[in-house]
Amino acid sequence: MAEKSVLTPWEVSGDVDYDKLVKEFGTSLISDKIKNKLDKCHPLIRRGLYYSHRDFDKWLEAHEKKKRVSVITGRGPSEKMHLGHLIPFLVAKSLQEEFDCEVFIPISDDEKFYVKPNLSYEDSMKFSYENILDLIALGFKPGKTFIFEDFVYTDIYKYAARIAKRITYSTAKAAFGLVPENNVGWSFYPAMQAAHILFPQFVRGKHISVVPVGIDQDPFIRLTRDVAVYPEFGFDKPAALHSKFFPSLTGGAKMSSSEGIAISLIDTPEEVKKKINKYAFSGGRDTLEEHRKLGGNPDVDVSFQYLKMLFEPDDKKLEKIEADYRSGKLLSGELKQILIDKINVFLKEHQQRREKAKKDIDKFLFKG
Ligand code: TRP
Protein backbone atom coordinates (compact mmCIF):
# COMPACT_ATOMS: atom_id res chain seq x y z
CA MET A 1 0.00 0.00 0.00
CA ALA A 2 1.24 3.47 -0.81
CA GLU A 3 2.53 5.34 2.22
CA LYS A 4 0.54 8.42 3.09
CA SER A 5 2.62 11.38 2.04
CA VAL A 6 2.84 14.62 3.97
CA LEU A 7 4.63 17.74 2.85
CA THR A 8 4.67 20.99 4.78
CA PRO A 9 7.65 23.23 5.57
CA TRP A 10 7.98 21.34 8.86
CA GLU A 11 7.19 17.78 7.90
CA VAL A 12 8.10 15.50 5.03
CA SER A 13 7.13 11.86 4.94
CA GLY A 14 6.23 9.24 2.40
CA ASP A 15 6.86 9.58 -1.32
CA VAL A 16 7.01 13.04 -2.79
CA ASP A 17 5.37 13.48 -6.19
CA TYR A 18 7.36 16.43 -7.51
CA ASP A 19 5.40 16.88 -10.74
CA LYS A 20 2.17 16.96 -8.83
CA LEU A 21 3.53 19.71 -6.57
CA VAL A 22 4.24 21.90 -9.58
CA LYS A 23 0.61 21.58 -10.62
CA GLU A 24 -0.79 21.96 -7.11
CA PHE A 25 1.32 25.00 -6.28
CA GLY A 26 1.03 26.50 -9.77
CA THR A 27 4.78 26.89 -10.31
CA SER A 28 6.68 26.43 -13.61
CA LEU A 29 9.25 23.84 -14.60
CA ILE A 30 12.75 25.19 -15.24
CA SER A 31 13.06 25.14 -19.03
CA ASP A 32 16.16 24.65 -21.16
CA LYS A 33 15.73 28.21 -22.30
CA ILE A 34 16.24 29.39 -18.73
CA LYS A 35 19.18 27.05 -18.19
CA ASN A 36 20.82 28.33 -21.38
CA LYS A 37 20.66 31.88 -20.09
CA LEU A 38 22.96 30.96 -17.23
CA ASP A 39 26.63 31.01 -18.21
CA LYS A 40 27.57 29.22 -15.03
CA CYS A 41 24.60 26.95 -14.75
CA HIS A 42 25.30 25.10 -11.52
CA PRO A 43 25.08 21.29 -11.82
CA LEU A 44 22.26 21.40 -9.29
CA ILE A 45 20.20 23.33 -11.83
CA ARG A 46 21.70 21.84 -14.99
CA ARG A 47 21.12 18.28 -13.80
CA GLY A 48 17.70 18.86 -12.39
CA LEU A 49 17.73 18.85 -8.57
CA TYR A 50 16.40 22.37 -9.00
CA TYR A 51 13.44 21.77 -11.21
CA SER A 52 10.74 24.37 -10.63
CA HIS A 53 10.55 28.16 -10.33
CA ARG A 54 8.39 31.24 -10.03
CA ASP A 55 9.32 34.27 -12.15
CA PHE A 56 12.98 33.38 -12.41
CA ASP A 57 12.73 34.47 -16.06
CA LYS A 58 11.67 37.91 -14.81
CA TRP A 59 14.64 38.02 -12.46
CA LEU A 60 17.00 37.25 -15.38
CA GLU A 61 15.28 39.83 -17.51
CA ALA A 62 15.63 42.49 -14.80
CA HIS A 63 19.33 41.76 -14.67
CA GLU A 64 19.61 42.00 -18.48
CA LYS A 65 18.00 45.42 -18.23
CA LYS A 66 20.69 46.36 -15.72
CA LYS A 67 18.23 46.62 -12.87
CA ARG A 68 19.12 45.61 -9.33
CA VAL A 69 18.54 41.95 -8.50
CA SER A 70 19.35 40.03 -5.31
CA VAL A 71 19.26 36.58 -3.80
CA ILE A 72 17.79 35.67 -0.44
CA THR A 73 17.70 32.29 1.22
CA GLY A 74 17.71 31.30 4.86
CA ARG A 75 18.73 28.62 7.27
CA GLY A 76 16.78 27.17 10.16
CA PRO A 77 19.54 26.27 12.64
CA SER A 78 18.18 23.22 14.44
CA GLU A 79 21.33 21.13 14.27
CA LYS A 80 24.83 21.02 12.81
CA MET A 81 24.79 21.22 9.03
CA HIS A 82 25.00 18.25 6.68
CA LEU A 83 25.49 17.99 2.93
CA GLY A 84 21.78 18.27 2.14
CA HIS A 85 21.59 21.64 3.89
CA LEU A 86 24.04 23.13 1.41
CA ILE A 87 21.75 22.86 -1.61
CA PRO A 88 20.15 26.37 -1.59
CA PHE A 89 23.39 28.06 -0.57
CA LEU A 90 25.45 26.55 -3.35
CA VAL A 91 22.98 27.91 -5.87
CA ALA A 92 22.88 31.28 -4.11
CA LYS A 93 26.65 31.44 -4.33
CA SER A 94 26.73 30.50 -7.99
CA LEU A 95 24.16 33.22 -8.77
CA GLN A 96 26.29 35.71 -6.84
CA GLU A 97 29.35 34.71 -8.85
CA GLU A 98 27.60 35.05 -12.18
CA PHE A 99 25.54 38.17 -11.50
CA ASP A 100 27.70 39.87 -8.86
CA CYS A 101 24.57 40.50 -6.80
CA GLU A 102 23.96 40.83 -3.08
CA VAL A 103 22.96 37.73 -1.12
CA PHE A 104 20.93 37.95 2.10
CA ILE A 105 20.95 35.03 4.55
CA PRO A 106 18.53 35.17 7.48
CA ILE A 107 19.04 32.59 10.23
CA SER A 108 15.67 31.63 11.69
CA ASP A 109 16.71 30.57 15.18
CA ASP A 110 13.26 31.63 16.37
CA GLU A 111 11.59 29.26 13.90
CA LYS A 112 13.48 26.21 15.07
CA PHE A 113 13.06 27.22 18.70
CA TYR A 114 9.26 27.28 18.25
CA VAL A 115 9.01 24.16 16.17
CA LYS A 116 11.42 21.76 17.88
CA PRO A 117 10.00 20.83 21.28
CA ASN A 118 13.37 19.92 22.78
CA LEU A 119 15.50 22.70 21.37
CA SER A 120 16.45 25.19 24.07
CA TYR A 121 16.90 28.89 23.43
CA GLU A 122 20.61 28.59 24.23
CA ASP A 123 21.09 25.68 21.84
CA SER A 124 19.30 27.40 18.99
CA MET A 125 21.72 30.32 19.39
CA LYS A 126 24.66 27.92 19.50
CA PHE A 127 23.56 26.20 16.29
CA SER A 128 23.16 29.60 14.64
CA TYR A 129 26.79 30.34 15.31
CA GLU A 130 27.95 26.93 14.12
CA ASN A 131 25.84 27.11 10.97
CA ILE A 132 27.01 30.63 10.15
CA LEU A 133 30.58 29.33 10.10
CA ASP A 134 29.57 26.70 7.54
CA LEU A 135 27.81 29.28 5.40
CA ILE A 136 30.74 31.69 5.38
CA ALA A 137 33.06 28.77 4.56
CA LEU A 138 31.23 28.29 1.26
CA GLY A 139 32.98 31.39 -0.07
CA PHE A 140 30.33 34.09 -0.37
CA LYS A 141 31.65 37.57 -1.15
CA PRO A 142 32.23 39.77 1.90
CA GLY A 143 30.60 43.17 1.48
CA LYS A 144 27.93 41.62 -0.75
CA THR A 145 26.63 38.94 1.58
CA PHE A 146 24.59 39.75 4.66
CA ILE A 147 23.78 37.26 7.38
CA PHE A 148 21.46 38.00 10.28
CA GLU A 149 19.91 36.03 13.14
CA ASP A 150 16.34 36.70 14.16
CA PHE A 151 17.26 36.57 17.87
CA VAL A 152 20.15 38.99 17.42
CA TYR A 153 19.20 41.35 14.60
CA THR A 154 15.91 42.18 16.29
CA ASP A 155 15.22 45.09 13.92
CA ILE A 156 13.68 42.43 11.71
CA TYR A 157 10.70 42.52 14.07
CA LYS A 158 9.45 45.85 12.80
CA TYR A 159 9.13 44.41 9.29
CA ALA A 160 7.60 41.16 10.52
CA ALA A 161 4.98 43.07 12.51
CA ARG A 162 3.89 45.08 9.48
CA ILE A 163 3.49 41.86 7.54
CA ALA A 164 1.81 39.99 10.41
CA LYS A 165 -0.93 42.59 10.40
CA ARG A 166 -1.77 41.56 6.81
CA ILE A 167 -1.95 37.81 7.41
CA THR A 168 -5.07 36.38 8.98
CA TYR A 169 -4.87 33.40 11.26
CA SER A 170 -6.99 31.37 8.86
CA THR A 171 -4.60 32.06 5.98
CA ALA A 172 -1.64 30.90 8.05
CA LYS A 173 -3.53 27.88 9.26
CA ALA A 174 -4.48 26.79 5.76
CA ALA A 175 -1.10 27.52 4.19
CA PHE A 176 0.97 25.79 6.87
CA GLY A 177 -1.34 23.11 8.19
CA LEU A 178 -1.36 24.60 11.71
CA VAL A 179 -3.17 22.60 14.37
CA PRO A 180 -4.55 23.83 17.71
CA GLU A 181 -1.74 22.11 19.64
CA ASN A 182 0.92 24.26 17.95
CA ASN A 183 2.26 27.04 20.14
CA VAL A 184 1.45 30.55 18.89
CA GLY A 185 5.03 31.01 17.72
CA TRP A 186 4.19 28.81 14.75
CA SER A 187 1.39 31.07 13.64
CA PHE A 188 3.50 34.22 13.87
CA TYR A 189 6.57 32.77 12.21
CA PRO A 190 5.26 32.97 8.61
CA ALA A 191 5.28 36.76 9.00
CA MET A 192 8.91 36.55 10.07
CA GLN A 193 9.93 34.48 7.06
CA ALA A 194 8.00 36.82 4.77
CA ALA A 195 9.99 39.66 6.35
CA HIS A 196 13.19 37.76 5.48
CA ILE A 197 12.12 37.35 1.90
CA LEU A 198 11.16 41.01 1.54
CA PHE A 199 14.16 42.21 3.54
CA PRO A 200 16.27 43.06 0.46
CA GLN A 201 13.45 45.35 -0.69
CA PHE A 202 12.90 46.87 2.77
CA VAL A 203 16.56 47.84 2.96
CA ARG A 204 17.44 48.47 -0.72
CA GLY A 205 14.14 49.57 -2.19
CA LYS A 206 11.87 47.81 -4.66
CA HIS A 207 13.59 45.23 -6.85
CA ILE A 208 13.27 41.57 -7.68
CA SER A 209 14.91 38.98 -5.42
CA VAL A 210 15.08 35.28 -6.04
CA VAL A 211 14.74 32.67 -3.29
CA PRO A 212 16.50 29.34 -3.94
CA VAL A 213 14.72 26.94 -1.63
CA GLY A 214 13.34 23.42 -1.21
CA ILE A 215 9.90 23.02 -2.79
CA ASP A 216 8.46 22.38 0.71
CA GLN A 217 9.06 26.07 1.46
CA ASP A 218 6.78 27.28 -1.34
CA PRO A 219 3.88 28.14 1.02
CA PHE A 220 6.11 30.91 2.40
CA ILE A 221 6.83 32.13 -1.11
CA ARG A 222 3.15 32.25 -2.07
CA LEU A 223 2.23 34.11 1.07
CA THR A 224 5.07 36.59 0.62
CA ARG A 225 4.20 37.24 -3.02
CA ASP A 226 0.67 38.15 -1.97
CA VAL A 227 1.87 40.47 0.77
CA ALA A 228 4.60 42.10 -1.36
CA VAL A 229 2.13 43.88 -3.60
CA TYR A 230 -0.03 45.36 -0.84
CA PRO A 231 -0.15 49.12 -1.57
CA GLU A 232 1.61 49.99 1.67
CA PHE A 233 4.64 47.98 0.52
CA GLY A 234 4.41 48.25 -3.27
CA PHE A 235 7.23 45.73 -3.70
CA ASP A 236 8.03 43.34 -6.53
CA LYS A 237 6.89 39.79 -6.07
CA PRO A 238 9.91 37.69 -5.14
CA ALA A 239 10.95 34.98 -7.58
CA ALA A 240 11.82 31.45 -6.48
CA LEU A 241 13.90 28.47 -7.55
CA HIS A 242 12.63 25.22 -6.09
CA SER A 243 14.68 22.11 -5.47
CA LYS A 244 13.75 18.55 -4.85
CA PHE A 245 15.14 17.05 -1.66
CA PHE A 246 18.69 15.82 -1.51
CA PRO A 247 18.25 12.06 -1.05
CA SER A 248 19.29 10.38 2.18
CA LEU A 249 22.18 7.92 2.14
CA THR A 250 19.81 5.00 2.34
CA GLY A 251 17.83 6.25 -0.64
CA GLY A 252 14.99 7.91 1.31
CA ALA A 253 13.39 11.10 0.01
CA LYS A 254 15.39 13.49 2.16
CA MET A 255 18.78 13.54 3.88
CA SER A 256 18.11 13.89 7.57
CA SER A 257 20.24 13.65 10.69
CA SER A 258 17.36 12.16 12.63
CA GLU A 259 18.16 8.95 10.78
CA GLY A 260 21.62 9.40 12.26
CA ILE A 261 23.46 8.83 9.03
CA ALA A 262 23.65 12.14 7.26
CA ILE A 263 27.11 13.30 6.19
CA SER A 264 27.89 16.19 8.47
CA LEU A 265 30.15 19.02 7.38
CA ILE A 266 32.40 18.32 10.34
CA ASP A 267 32.70 14.57 9.77
CA THR A 268 36.19 13.09 9.69
CA PRO A 269 37.45 11.18 6.61
CA GLU A 270 36.97 7.90 8.52
CA GLU A 271 33.38 8.73 9.40
CA VAL A 272 32.61 9.56 5.78
CA LYS A 273 34.15 6.34 4.58
CA LYS A 274 32.27 4.29 7.14
CA LYS A 275 28.92 5.93 6.44
CA ILE A 276 29.14 5.62 2.66
CA ASN A 277 30.38 2.05 2.72
CA LYS A 278 27.84 0.95 5.25
CA TYR A 279 24.73 2.93 4.30
CA ALA A 280 24.86 4.41 0.79
CA PHE A 281 22.12 2.63 -1.12
CA SER A 282 23.70 0.75 -3.99
CA GLY A 283 22.33 0.11 -7.47
CA GLY A 284 24.84 -2.71 -7.83
CA ARG A 285 24.08 -6.41 -8.17
CA ASP A 286 24.21 -8.99 -5.41
CA THR A 287 27.25 -10.86 -6.68
CA LEU A 288 30.35 -9.85 -8.58
CA GLU A 289 29.49 -12.19 -11.46
CA GLU A 290 26.02 -10.77 -11.85
CA HIS A 291 27.31 -7.22 -11.65
CA ARG A 292 29.92 -7.83 -14.35
CA LYS A 293 27.31 -9.49 -16.55
CA LEU A 294 24.26 -7.27 -16.01
CA GLY A 295 25.77 -3.99 -14.78
CA GLY A 296 24.59 -1.62 -12.05
CA ASN A 297 21.78 0.93 -11.97
CA PRO A 298 23.07 4.48 -11.45
CA ASP A 299 19.52 5.89 -11.39
CA VAL A 300 18.89 4.45 -7.94
CA ASP A 301 22.47 4.39 -6.72
CA VAL A 302 22.90 7.05 -4.05
CA SER A 303 26.67 7.35 -4.52
CA PHE A 304 26.16 8.05 -8.20
CA GLN A 305 23.40 10.56 -7.41
CA TYR A 306 25.67 12.43 -4.99
CA LEU A 307 28.39 12.61 -7.63
CA LYS A 308 25.83 13.87 -10.10
CA MET A 309 24.35 16.51 -7.81
CA LEU A 310 27.40 17.77 -5.97
CA PHE A 311 30.73 16.12 -6.45
CA GLU A 312 31.47 15.57 -10.16
CA PRO A 313 30.76 18.79 -12.04
CA ASP A 314 32.63 17.59 -15.16
CA ASP A 315 30.04 16.18 -17.61
CA LYS A 316 32.52 13.97 -19.48
CA LYS A 317 33.81 12.37 -16.30
CA LEU A 318 30.31 11.82 -14.97
CA GLU A 319 29.23 10.21 -18.25
CA LYS A 320 32.14 7.82 -18.13
CA ILE A 321 31.36 6.81 -14.53
CA GLU A 322 27.73 6.28 -15.51
CA ALA A 323 28.56 4.20 -18.58
CA ASP A 324 31.13 2.08 -16.73
CA TYR A 325 28.70 1.44 -13.90
CA ARG A 326 25.86 0.50 -16.23
CA SER A 327 28.10 -1.88 -18.17
CA GLY A 328 29.38 -3.60 -15.04
CA LYS A 329 32.96 -2.47 -15.55
CA LEU A 330 32.79 -0.27 -12.44
CA LEU A 331 31.87 -2.05 -9.23
CA SER A 332 29.72 -0.66 -6.47
CA GLY A 333 32.64 -0.54 -4.02
CA GLU A 334 34.74 1.33 -6.58
CA LEU A 335 31.98 3.83 -7.20
CA LYS A 336 31.67 4.39 -3.46
CA GLN A 337 35.40 4.96 -3.22
CA ILE A 338 35.24 7.67 -5.93
CA LEU A 339 32.57 9.44 -3.90
CA ILE A 340 34.38 9.00 -0.57
CA ASP A 341 37.53 10.59 -2.00
CA LYS A 342 35.60 13.52 -3.48
CA ILE A 343 33.65 14.19 -0.30
CA ASN A 344 36.79 14.05 1.79
CA VAL A 345 38.62 16.51 -0.43
CA PHE A 346 35.64 18.86 -0.20
CA LEU A 347 35.30 18.49 3.58
CA LYS A 348 39.00 18.98 4.24
CA GLU A 349 38.92 22.34 2.49
CA HIS A 350 35.55 23.21 3.95
CA GLN A 351 36.75 22.55 7.49
CA GLN A 352 39.82 24.73 6.97
CA ARG A 353 37.70 27.59 5.62
CA ARG A 354 35.30 27.04 8.50
CA GLU A 355 38.10 27.60 11.03
CA LYS A 356 39.12 30.74 9.21
CA ALA A 357 35.50 31.93 9.19
CA LYS A 358 35.63 32.35 12.95
CA LYS A 359 37.68 35.48 12.40
CA ASP A 360 35.54 36.70 9.50
CA ILE A 361 32.04 36.52 10.99
CA ASP A 362 31.85 40.21 11.61
CA LYS A 363 32.40 41.01 7.92
CA PHE A 364 29.24 39.11 7.04
CA LEU A 365 26.75 40.24 9.65
CA PHE A 366 24.14 42.74 8.50
CA LYS A 367 24.61 46.00 10.37
CA GLY A 368 21.88 48.10 8.78
N1 TRP B 1 12.46 27.98 6.96
C1 TRP B 1 13.69 27.64 6.31
C2 TRP B 1 14.09 26.20 6.70
O1 TRP B 1 13.60 25.66 7.64
C3 TRP B 1 14.82 28.56 6.62
C4 TRP B 1 14.54 29.99 6.20
C5 TRP B 1 14.41 31.04 7.06
C6 TRP B 1 14.35 30.51 4.89
N2 TRP B 1 14.18 32.17 6.37
C7 TRP B 1 14.14 31.91 5.05
C8 TRP B 1 14.37 29.97 3.60
C9 TRP B 1 13.94 32.74 3.96
C10 TRP B 1 14.17 30.82 2.52
C11 TRP B 1 13.93 32.18 2.70
O2 TRP B 1 14.93 25.62 6.07
XYZ file of C-alpha atoms and ligand atoms in Angstrom:
383
model
C 0.000 0.000 0.000
C 1.244 3.468 -0.809
C 2.532 5.340 2.224
C 0.537 8.424 3.089
C 2.623 11.379 2.036
C 2.838 14.617 3.975
C 4.626 17.742 2.846
C 4.673 20.992 4.785
C 7.653 23.232 5.569
C 7.983 21.336 8.860
C 7.186 17.781 7.896
C 8.096 15.503 5.029
C 7.128 11.861 4.945
C 6.229 9.237 2.399
C 6.864 9.578 -1.324
C 7.014 13.037 -2.790
C 5.365 13.484 -6.192
C 7.356 16.430 -7.508
C 5.401 16.878 -10.736
C 2.168 16.963 -8.831
C 3.527 19.712 -6.566
C 4.245 21.904 -9.583
C 0.615 21.577 -10.616
C -0.791 21.961 -7.113
C 1.318 24.996 -6.277
C 1.030 26.503 -9.767
C 4.777 26.886 -10.309
C 6.685 26.431 -13.610
C 9.248 23.841 -14.597
C 12.749 25.191 -15.236
C 13.057 25.139 -19.027
C 16.163 24.645 -21.155
C 15.726 28.214 -22.298
C 16.242 29.389 -18.735
C 19.178 27.049 -18.194
C 20.817 28.333 -21.380
C 20.661 31.876 -20.091
C 22.957 30.965 -17.230
C 26.630 31.008 -18.207
C 27.566 29.220 -15.025
C 24.599 26.951 -14.755
C 25.298 25.102 -11.516
C 25.076 21.291 -11.822
C 22.258 21.397 -9.287
C 20.203 23.329 -11.833
C 21.697 21.841 -14.988
C 21.123 18.280 -13.803
C 17.700 18.858 -12.391
C 17.733 18.846 -8.568
C 16.402 22.373 -9.002
C 13.440 21.771 -11.214
C 10.740 24.375 -10.630
C 10.550 28.161 -10.334
C 8.394 31.239 -10.026
C 9.318 34.265 -12.146
C 12.980 33.384 -12.413
C 12.728 34.469 -16.063
C 11.674 37.911 -14.807
C 14.642 38.015 -12.464
C 17.003 37.255 -15.376
C 15.283 39.833 -17.507
C 15.631 42.491 -14.803
C 19.332 41.762 -14.673
C 19.607 42.004 -18.480
C 18.002 45.418 -18.233
C 20.687 46.362 -15.721
C 18.227 46.624 -12.870
C 19.123 45.614 -9.332
C 18.543 41.951 -8.496
C 19.350 40.035 -5.314
C 19.264 36.577 -3.804
C 17.787 35.672 -0.435
C 17.700 32.291 1.224
C 17.712 31.300 4.860
C 18.730 28.620 7.267
C 16.775 27.173 10.161
C 19.540 26.273 12.639
C 18.177 23.219 14.436
C 21.333 21.126 14.268
C 24.828 21.020 12.807
C 24.788 21.216 9.029
C 25.001 18.245 6.684
C 25.493 17.991 2.930
C 21.783 18.274 2.144
C 21.587 21.643 3.887
C 24.039 23.133 1.406
C 21.751 22.864 -1.605
C 20.154 26.368 -1.591
C 23.389 28.064 -0.569
C 25.452 26.550 -3.349
C 22.984 27.905 -5.866
C 22.880 31.279 -4.111
C 26.652 31.439 -4.331
C 26.731 30.501 -7.994
C 24.162 33.224 -8.774
C 26.288 35.714 -6.845
C 29.348 34.708 -8.848
C 27.601 35.045 -12.176
C 25.541 38.168 -11.503
C 27.695 39.870 -8.862
C 24.573 40.504 -6.797
C 23.963 40.832 -3.083
C 22.959 37.730 -1.119
C 20.926 37.946 2.099
C 20.947 35.032 4.545
C 18.528 35.166 7.482
C 19.040 32.592 10.232
C 15.672 31.629 11.686
C 16.712 30.566 15.176
C 13.258 31.634 16.372
C 11.587 29.256 13.901
C 13.484 26.208 15.068
C 13.056 27.217 18.698
C 9.258 27.284 18.252
C 9.005 24.158 16.165
C 11.424 21.762 17.882
C 9.998 20.828 21.283
C 13.367 19.918 22.777
C 15.502 22.703 21.366
C 16.450 25.189 24.065
C 16.902 28.892 23.435
C 20.614 28.588 24.232
C 21.094 25.677 21.837
C 19.300 27.405 18.993
C 21.724 30.316 19.394
C 24.657 27.920 19.499
C 23.559 26.202 16.291
C 23.161 29.596 14.643
C 26.794 30.344 15.311
C 27.953 26.932 14.124
C 25.838 27.112 10.970
C 27.006 30.634 10.149
C 30.585 29.327 10.101
C 29.570 26.699 7.541
C 27.814 29.280 5.402
C 30.743 31.688 5.383
C 33.062 28.772 4.561
C 31.226 28.293 1.256
C 32.980 31.385 -0.072
C 30.335 34.094 -0.371
C 31.648 37.566 -1.154
C 32.229 39.765 1.895
C 30.597 43.174 1.481
C 27.932 41.624 -0.754
C 26.629 38.944 1.585
C 24.588 39.750 4.656
C 23.779 37.257 7.378
C 21.457 38.004 10.276
C 19.913 36.035 13.136
C 16.342 36.700 14.163
C 17.259 36.567 17.875
C 20.146 38.989 17.416
C 19.198 41.349 14.601
C 15.911 42.178 16.292
C 15.222 45.090 13.919
C 13.676 42.428 11.712
C 10.700 42.518 14.072
C 9.448 45.849 12.797
C 9.127 44.409 9.286
C 7.603 41.158 10.524
C 4.981 43.066 12.506
C 3.895 45.083 9.478
C 3.495 41.855 7.542
C 1.810 39.992 10.413
C -0.929 42.594 10.401
C -1.774 41.556 6.813
C -1.945 37.808 7.407
C -5.068 36.379 8.981
C -4.871 33.405 11.257
C -6.989 31.373 8.862
C -4.605 32.056 5.979
C -1.638 30.904 8.047
C -3.535 27.882 9.257
C -4.476 26.789 5.761
C -1.100 27.525 4.186
C 0.966 25.793 6.865
C -1.338 23.110 8.186
C -1.364 24.599 11.706
C -3.172 22.598 14.372
C -4.553 23.830 17.710
C -1.739 22.109 19.642
C 0.924 24.258 17.953
C 2.260 27.040 20.137
C 1.446 30.546 18.893
C 5.030 31.011 17.724
C 4.189 28.814 14.747
C 1.385 31.068 13.645
C 3.501 34.225 13.867
C 6.570 32.772 12.211
C 5.262 32.974 8.614
C 5.280 36.763 9.003
C 8.912 36.548 10.070
C 9.929 34.480 7.056
C 7.996 36.817 4.767
C 9.992 39.657 6.346
C 13.185 37.763 5.478
C 12.116 37.351 1.897
C 11.163 41.006 1.538
C 14.159 42.206 3.542
C 16.265 43.058 0.464
C 13.451 45.346 -0.685
C 12.902 46.869 2.768
C 16.563 47.841 2.963
C 17.440 48.473 -0.718
C 14.136 49.567 -2.186
C 11.867 47.814 -4.656
C 13.593 45.230 -6.849
C 13.268 41.575 -7.676
C 14.912 38.979 -5.416
C 15.082 35.279 -6.036
C 14.744 32.672 -3.288
C 16.497 29.338 -3.939
C 14.725 26.938 -1.634
C 13.338 23.418 -1.212
C 9.896 23.023 -2.786
C 8.456 22.378 0.713
C 9.060 26.067 1.462
C 6.783 27.275 -1.338
C 3.883 28.140 1.016
C 6.106 30.912 2.404
C 6.831 32.132 -1.105
C 3.151 32.247 -2.075
C 2.226 34.110 1.066
C 5.066 36.587 0.620
C 4.199 37.242 -3.024
C 0.672 38.151 -1.972
C 1.868 40.468 0.770
C 4.597 42.103 -1.361
C 2.129 43.877 -3.600
C -0.032 45.364 -0.840
C -0.155 49.121 -1.567
C 1.608 49.990 1.674
C 4.635 47.976 0.525
C 4.412 48.252 -3.267
C 7.230 45.725 -3.701
C 8.028 43.344 -6.528
C 6.886 39.793 -6.073
C 9.914 37.695 -5.136
C 10.952 34.975 -7.583
C 11.821 31.450 -6.481
C 13.904 28.475 -7.552
C 12.634 25.217 -6.085
C 14.683 22.114 -5.467
C 13.748 18.548 -4.855
C 15.135 17.054 -1.661
C 18.691 15.818 -1.510
C 18.245 12.058 -1.045
C 19.289 10.385 2.180
C 22.185 7.920 2.135
C 19.807 5.000 2.341
C 17.827 6.246 -0.643
C 14.988 7.913 1.309
C 13.387 11.097 0.012
C 15.388 13.493 2.157
C 18.782 13.539 3.884
C 18.113 13.890 7.570
C 20.237 13.653 10.688
C 17.365 12.165 12.633
C 18.159 8.949 10.777
C 21.625 9.402 12.260
C 23.462 8.829 9.027
C 23.645 12.143 7.256
C 27.106 13.304 6.194
C 27.887 16.185 8.475
C 30.147 19.020 7.381
C 32.402 18.321 10.339
C 32.703 14.566 9.771
C 36.195 13.088 9.694
C 37.448 11.176 6.611
C 36.972 7.904 8.516
C 33.378 8.727 9.395
C 32.607 9.564 5.778
C 34.147 6.338 4.584
C 32.266 4.288 7.144
C 28.916 5.928 6.445
C 29.142 5.617 2.662
C 30.381 2.051 2.716
C 27.836 0.946 5.246
C 24.727 2.932 4.300
C 24.856 4.407 0.791
C 22.121 2.629 -1.125
C 23.697 0.745 -3.991
C 22.331 0.112 -7.465
C 24.841 -2.713 -7.834
C 24.076 -6.410 -8.173
C 24.213 -8.990 -5.407
C 27.252 -10.857 -6.677
C 30.350 -9.849 -8.580
C 29.486 -12.187 -11.465
C 26.020 -10.772 -11.846
C 27.315 -7.215 -11.654
C 29.921 -7.833 -14.347
C 27.310 -9.491 -16.546
C 24.263 -7.269 -16.012
C 25.767 -3.990 -14.784
C 24.587 -1.616 -12.050
C 21.785 0.925 -11.974
C 23.068 4.484 -11.454
C 19.524 5.889 -11.393
C 18.886 4.450 -7.941
C 22.474 4.389 -6.720
C 22.898 7.051 -4.054
C 26.669 7.345 -4.519
C 26.162 8.051 -8.201
C 23.402 10.560 -7.407
C 25.671 12.434 -4.986
C 28.394 12.613 -7.626
C 25.835 13.866 -10.104
C 24.355 16.515 -7.811
C 27.403 17.765 -5.965
C 30.732 16.125 -6.453
C 31.468 15.569 -10.158
C 30.764 18.794 -12.044
C 32.631 17.590 -15.157
C 30.040 16.183 -17.612
C 32.521 13.970 -19.478
C 33.809 12.370 -16.298
C 30.314 11.820 -14.970
C 29.229 10.212 -18.254
C 32.138 7.818 -18.129
C 31.360 6.810 -14.534
C 27.731 6.277 -15.507
C 28.557 4.199 -18.585
C 31.126 2.078 -16.727
C 28.698 1.437 -13.905
C 25.863 0.499 -16.232
C 28.101 -1.882 -18.169
C 29.381 -3.599 -15.037
C 32.963 -2.465 -15.550
C 32.794 -0.272 -12.441
C 31.869 -2.052 -9.227
C 29.725 -0.658 -6.466
C 32.638 -0.540 -4.018
C 34.742 1.329 -6.576
C 31.978 3.828 -7.203
C 31.670 4.394 -3.462
C 35.400 4.961 -3.223
C 35.238 7.667 -5.931
C 32.573 9.440 -3.899
C 34.383 9.005 -0.572
C 37.528 10.593 -2.004
C 35.599 13.515 -3.484
C 33.651 14.194 -0.302
C 36.789 14.045 1.786
C 38.625 16.511 -0.430
C 35.637 18.855 -0.202
C 35.304 18.490 3.578
C 39.003 18.979 4.241
C 38.920 22.340 2.488
C 35.545 23.214 3.953
C 36.746 22.548 7.490
C 39.824 24.727 6.970
C 37.697 27.587 5.624
C 35.300 27.040 8.504
C 38.104 27.596 11.027
C 39.122 30.744 9.205
C 35.501 31.931 9.185
C 35.627 32.348 12.954
C 37.679 35.477 12.403
C 35.540 36.704 9.504
C 32.043 36.519 10.986
C 31.849 40.208 11.607
C 32.401 41.009 7.917
C 29.244 39.110 7.036
C 26.751 40.245 9.649
C 24.140 42.744 8.497
C 24.606 45.997 10.366
C 21.877 48.100 8.775
N 12.460 27.979 6.958
C 13.695 27.637 6.311
C 14.088 26.203 6.698
O 13.601 25.662 7.639
C 14.817 28.562 6.618
C 14.539 29.988 6.198
C 14.414 31.038 7.060
C 14.353 30.507 4.894
N 14.183 32.172 6.371
C 14.135 31.915 5.051
C 14.367 29.970 3.601
C 13.935 32.737 3.959
C 14.168 30.820 2.520
C 13.933 32.183 2.699
O 14.933 25.618 6.066
